[in-house]
Structures are given as C-alpha cells and as structure tokens.
Amino acid sequence: MKEKRPAAFKNFVAYAVQAAGLDAPETRLTAHDFRRLFATDALRSGLPVHILAKVMGHLNISTTQSYAAVFDEDVARHFRQFVDRRRSLRPAEDYRDPSPTELEEFHAHFSKRKVELGSCSRGYGTPCIHEHACIRCPMLRPDPAQRRRLENILANLHERRAEAKRMGWLGELEGIEISIGAAEEKLGQMTQIVRLTLERRRPDGENPTP
C-alpha cells in the first residue's frame, strides 16, 4: 500500500477545519488534535481502553490513557472499573488478536476505496450505497490531480444534456442535470483543496498573490 505523506494529511485537516467553519485566527487544529479527540471520544463512548490502544497503535495502555484528554481522577477510576467488569463478562474470543486473513481484509477495504476521481471515505466494512455513482456521492474526496479527467466528464455530461433536450428524453435529462450539478460541486472542492494547500505552504506573514 502506498504510504501517505504527512503533508497530505495536513492539507486534508486544513480543508476539513475550514469546511466546518473552525478556521478562526485563535483556533489552530492539527491532525494530532483530531487523533487526541478521537481517543477521548472513543473512551467516553465506552470503548475499552485496551482495544483503543490497539487501534491507536500503542504498545502500552498507559500511553493511550495519557493520549486522551485529562479526566477527573474519580471519573477515570470508575471508568476503569466499569471496563474491568465488562471484560469479565465477555468471552475471551472478543479480545483475541486479529488473524492474518482478517488483517488482509481490513487493508483490502482501504485499497478498494481508491476510485477514478479520488478516494471514497465510507466507513470500514460498509458497502457503496450509491451504486458507484461517485460523481454524485458526498463520500467522494476528490483528488485535484484528477481535475482534467473530471472536466472531460463534465463536458461529456453537457453534450448528453444537449442531446437529451433535442431528443425529448426528459427522464434522462433529469438525471444528467443532477450529475452536472454534482460534478461542478466536486470541481469547486478541488479548487478549494488546492487553495488551502498553497496557503499552508506560504511562509507566515506573506500575503497571497492578488
């Protein structure tokens, strides 16, 4: 599997932060912050800390506990007691290490998320619910490197729309209009990703080119 560069994650986090309206001057969120937020939320939601340690790639549970936000000591103590009780009631099979086949299946899922125009962000173990209509799907993370390909697809859609109007294919026309709107939205997302990437690379204090 191709290794993701740290810059790619930083750019995606920057895009997500801006899209969520959290890019205020006094707010600075990094990929590491989201990792800590995930760990904290997972613990609060009841995920046993030893399982979270596996997910986070920690060899020591104490590392995972320190990774999450600091809790009141009494709350943390009660939580650990609750986890211990839950573990004693569950079969040992639930805590076994995954088999090579299961690990291979896990990695295969993420390999299959790579699509023509970017990558699919659907959750692990979930099927495509949009019948692989990636242009229309909100789960598609468009790759700016595929902009020319998307522009060609959009041009073809406009040609099909003109033909549908000429031939009176009103049922076909409705679907094409939806695809055109979705493709234009994805082009806008690509533009925004590139802009945020350039802004992140610009030295502090340097004004963008007008």
Short mmCIF file of C-alpha atoms in Angstrom, two decimals:
data_model
loop_
_atom_site.label_atom_id
_atom_site.label_comp_id
_atom_site.label_asym_id
_atom_site.label_seq_id
_atom_site.Cartn_x
_atom_site.Cartn_y
_atom_site.Cartn_z
CA MET A 1 0.00 0.00 0.00
CA LYS A 2 1.34 3.43 -0.91
CA GLU A 3 2.39 5.43 2.12
CA LYS A 4 0.56 8.71 2.67
CA ARG A 5 2.76 11.76 3.05
CA PRO A 6 2.28 13.84 6.23
CA ALA A 7 1.59 16.91 4.10
CA ALA A 8 -1.42 15.19 2.54
CA PHE A 9 -2.98 14.66 5.95
CA LYS A 10 -2.24 18.24 7.00
CA ASN A 11 -3.89 19.57 3.85
CA PHE A 12 -6.96 17.44 4.35
CA VAL A 13 -7.28 18.53 8.00
CA ALA A 14 -6.95 22.17 6.94
CA TYR A 15 -9.70 21.65 4.36
CA ALA A 16 -11.97 19.92 6.91
CA VAL A 17 -11.39 22.65 9.51
CA GLN A 18 -12.30 25.40 7.06
CA ALA A 19 -15.32 23.49 5.74
CA ALA A 20 -16.57 23.15 9.33
CA GLY A 21 -16.09 26.88 9.96
CA LEU A 22 -13.44 26.33 12.64
CA ASP A 23 -10.62 28.26 10.98
CA ALA A 24 -10.75 31.28 13.30
CA PRO A 25 -7.41 33.05 13.94
CA GLU A 26 -7.41 31.95 17.57
CA THR A 27 -8.06 28.32 16.62
CA ARG A 28 -5.30 26.07 15.34
CA LEU A 29 -6.24 22.44 14.82
CA THR A 30 -3.79 19.82 13.61
CA ALA A 31 -4.06 16.16 12.64
CA HIS A 32 -2.65 15.32 16.09
CA ASP A 33 -5.53 17.21 17.74
CA PHE A 34 -8.04 15.09 15.85
CA ARG A 35 -6.18 11.95 16.91
CA ARG A 36 -6.50 13.03 20.55
CA LEU A 37 -10.17 13.94 20.03
CA PHE A 38 -10.83 10.51 18.56
CA ALA A 39 -9.16 8.78 21.51
CA THR A 40 -11.08 10.89 24.03
CA ASP A 41 -14.43 10.40 22.32
CA ALA A 42 -13.84 6.66 21.96
CA LEU A 43 -13.21 6.34 25.69
CA ARG A 44 -16.23 8.45 26.55
CA SER A 45 -18.37 6.28 24.27
CA GLY A 46 -17.37 3.17 26.19
CA LEU A 47 -14.64 1.68 24.01
CA PRO A 48 -12.38 -0.38 26.29
CA VAL A 49 -9.02 1.29 26.64
CA HIS A 50 -7.09 -1.87 25.69
CA ILE A 51 -8.96 -2.00 22.36
CA LEU A 52 -8.35 1.69 21.79
CA ALA A 53 -4.65 1.02 22.42
CA LYS A 54 -4.70 -1.48 19.54
CA VAL A 55 -6.47 1.00 17.26
CA MET A 56 -4.04 3.78 18.13
CA GLY A 57 -1.01 1.54 17.69
CA HIS A 58 0.16 1.93 21.29
CA LEU A 59 2.16 -0.86 22.90
CA ASN A 60 1.32 0.35 26.40
CA ILE A 61 -2.20 1.14 27.67
CA SER A 62 -0.83 3.96 29.83
CA THR A 63 0.22 5.72 26.64
CA THR A 64 -3.35 5.56 25.38
CA GLN A 65 -4.72 6.87 28.65
CA SER A 66 -2.36 9.83 28.57
CA TYR A 67 -3.21 10.43 24.90
CA ALA A 68 -6.84 11.13 25.70
CA ALA A 69 -7.97 14.31 27.40
CA VAL A 70 -7.36 14.52 31.14
CA PHE A 71 -10.35 13.28 33.15
CA ASP A 72 -11.20 13.80 36.78
CA GLU A 73 -9.35 11.04 38.63
CA ASP A 74 -12.53 9.72 40.23
CA VAL A 75 -14.26 9.54 36.84
CA ALA A 76 -11.27 7.75 35.34
CA ARG A 77 -11.17 5.26 38.21
CA HIS A 78 -14.87 4.44 37.86
CA PHE A 79 -14.44 4.08 34.13
CA ARG A 80 -11.61 1.57 34.50
CA GLN A 81 -13.69 -0.40 37.00
CA PHE A 82 -16.57 -0.44 34.54
CA VAL A 83 -14.29 -1.68 31.77
CA ASP A 84 -12.91 -4.43 34.00
CA ARG A 85 -16.43 -5.60 34.83
CA ARG A 86 -17.44 -5.60 31.17
CA ARG A 87 -14.33 -7.55 30.19
CA SER A 88 -15.02 -10.22 32.83
CA LEU A 89 -18.48 -10.81 31.31
CA ARG A 90 -17.37 -11.08 27.70
CA PRO A 91 -15.88 -14.21 26.10
CA ALA A 92 -12.12 -14.25 25.65
CA GLU A 93 -12.66 -14.65 21.89
CA ASP A 94 -13.68 -10.99 21.72
CA TYR A 95 -10.18 -9.94 22.79
CA ARG A 96 -8.07 -12.15 20.59
CA ASP A 97 -5.59 -10.68 18.10
CA PRO A 98 -6.91 -10.48 14.54
CA SER A 99 -5.86 -13.28 12.21
CA PRO A 100 -3.72 -12.63 9.10
CA THR A 101 -6.84 -13.14 6.97
CA GLU A 102 -8.78 -10.53 8.95
CA LEU A 103 -5.91 -8.07 8.73
CA GLU A 104 -5.65 -8.63 4.99
CA GLU A 105 -9.39 -8.00 4.64
CA PHE A 106 -9.03 -4.81 6.68
CA HIS A 107 -6.26 -3.45 4.46
CA ALA A 108 -8.08 -4.56 1.30
CA HIS A 109 -11.04 -2.37 2.24
CA PHE A 110 -8.92 0.77 2.12
CA SER A 111 -7.26 -0.29 -1.12
CA LYS A 112 -10.68 -0.55 -2.73
CA ARG A 113 -11.60 2.98 -1.64
CA LYS A 114 -9.32 4.41 -4.33
CA VAL A 115 -11.52 5.43 -7.26
CA GLU A 116 -11.20 7.31 -10.55
CA LEU A 117 -11.65 10.83 -9.19
CA GLY A 118 -10.15 10.47 -5.70
CA SER A 119 -10.96 8.27 -2.73
CA CYS A 120 -14.13 7.06 -1.04
CA SER A 121 -14.49 7.93 2.64
CA ARG A 122 -17.15 5.35 3.55
CA GLY A 123 -16.63 3.51 6.81
CA TYR A 124 -14.83 0.20 7.14
CA GLY A 125 -16.99 -2.81 6.34
CA THR A 126 -19.71 -0.75 4.67
CA PRO A 127 -20.70 -1.21 1.02
CA CYS A 128 -21.12 1.52 -1.56
CA ILE A 129 -24.69 2.80 -1.11
CA HIS A 130 -24.66 4.93 -4.26
CA GLU A 131 -24.08 2.10 -6.74
CA HIS A 132 -20.62 3.50 -7.52
CA ALA A 133 -22.04 6.78 -8.85
CA CYS A 134 -19.00 8.59 -7.42
CA ILE A 135 -19.68 11.99 -9.00
CA ARG A 136 -22.97 12.28 -7.13
CA CYS A 137 -21.72 10.72 -3.90
CA PRO A 138 -20.95 13.05 -0.93
CA MET A 139 -18.48 10.44 0.36
CA LEU A 140 -16.08 11.10 -2.53
CA ARG A 141 -12.93 13.02 -1.59
CA PRO A 142 -11.91 14.50 -4.94
CA ASP A 143 -8.24 14.47 -5.91
CA PRO A 144 -7.15 17.77 -7.56
CA ALA A 145 -4.71 15.77 -9.71
CA GLN A 146 -7.76 14.33 -11.49
CA ARG A 147 -9.22 17.72 -12.38
CA ARG A 148 -8.69 17.30 -16.14
CA ARG A 149 -10.47 13.95 -16.04
CA LEU A 150 -13.43 15.49 -14.18
CA GLU A 151 -13.56 18.40 -16.63
CA ASN A 152 -13.78 15.90 -19.51
CA ILE A 153 -16.59 14.06 -17.73
CA LEU A 154 -18.42 17.35 -17.19
CA ALA A 155 -18.03 18.30 -20.87
CA ASN A 156 -19.48 14.93 -21.85
CA LEU A 157 -22.42 15.48 -19.48
CA HIS A 158 -23.17 18.81 -21.15
CA GLU A 159 -23.15 17.09 -24.54
CA ARG A 160 -25.52 14.43 -23.25
CA ARG A 161 -27.80 17.11 -21.81
CA ALA A 162 -27.98 18.87 -25.17
CA GLU A 163 -28.80 15.59 -26.90
CA ALA A 164 -31.46 14.72 -24.30
CA LYS A 165 -33.13 18.10 -24.81
CA ARG A 166 -33.01 17.69 -28.58
CA MET A 167 -34.49 14.19 -28.45
CA GLY A 168 -37.04 14.95 -25.75
CA TRP A 169 -35.61 12.42 -23.25
CA LEU A 170 -36.98 14.21 -20.21
CA GLY A 171 -36.39 11.28 -17.84
CA GLU A 172 -32.75 11.10 -18.91
CA LEU A 173 -32.41 14.87 -18.70
CA GLU A 174 -33.31 14.98 -15.02
CA GLY A 175 -30.54 12.53 -14.10
CA ILE A 176 -27.98 14.34 -16.24
CA GLU A 177 -28.80 17.66 -14.56
CA ILE A 178 -28.16 16.10 -11.15
CA SER A 179 -24.83 14.70 -12.32
CA ILE A 180 -23.78 18.07 -13.78
CA GLY A 181 -24.53 19.86 -10.52
CA ALA A 182 -22.59 17.25 -8.54
CA ALA A 183 -19.60 17.39 -10.93
CA GLU A 184 -19.46 21.18 -10.68
CA GLU A 185 -19.54 20.89 -6.90
CA LYS A 186 -16.63 18.44 -6.97
CA LEU A 187 -14.65 20.83 -9.19
CA GLY A 188 -15.23 23.54 -6.60
CA GLN A 189 -13.95 21.23 -3.87
CA MET A 190 -10.81 20.54 -5.90
CA THR A 191 -10.22 24.27 -6.27
CA GLN A 192 -10.62 24.79 -2.54
CA ILE A 193 -8.23 21.95 -1.70
CA VAL A 194 -5.55 23.46 -3.97
CA ARG A 195 -6.06 26.93 -2.48
CA LEU A 196 -5.76 25.65 1.08
CA THR A 197 -2.66 23.67 0.14
CA LEU A 198 -0.97 26.75 -1.30
CA GLU A 199 -1.91 28.83 1.73
CA ARG A 200 -0.38 26.25 4.05
CA ARG A 201 2.86 26.27 2.08
CA ARG A 202 3.10 30.06 2.04
CA PRO A 203 5.57 31.49 4.61
CA ASP A 204 3.93 33.17 7.61
CA GLY A 205 3.10 36.79 7.01
CA GLU A 206 3.32 36.59 3.24
CA ASN A 207 0.23 37.95 1.50
CA PRO A 208 -1.43 35.86 -1.21
CA THR A 209 -0.97 36.97 -4.79
CA PRO A 210 -3.97 39.12 -5.81
#
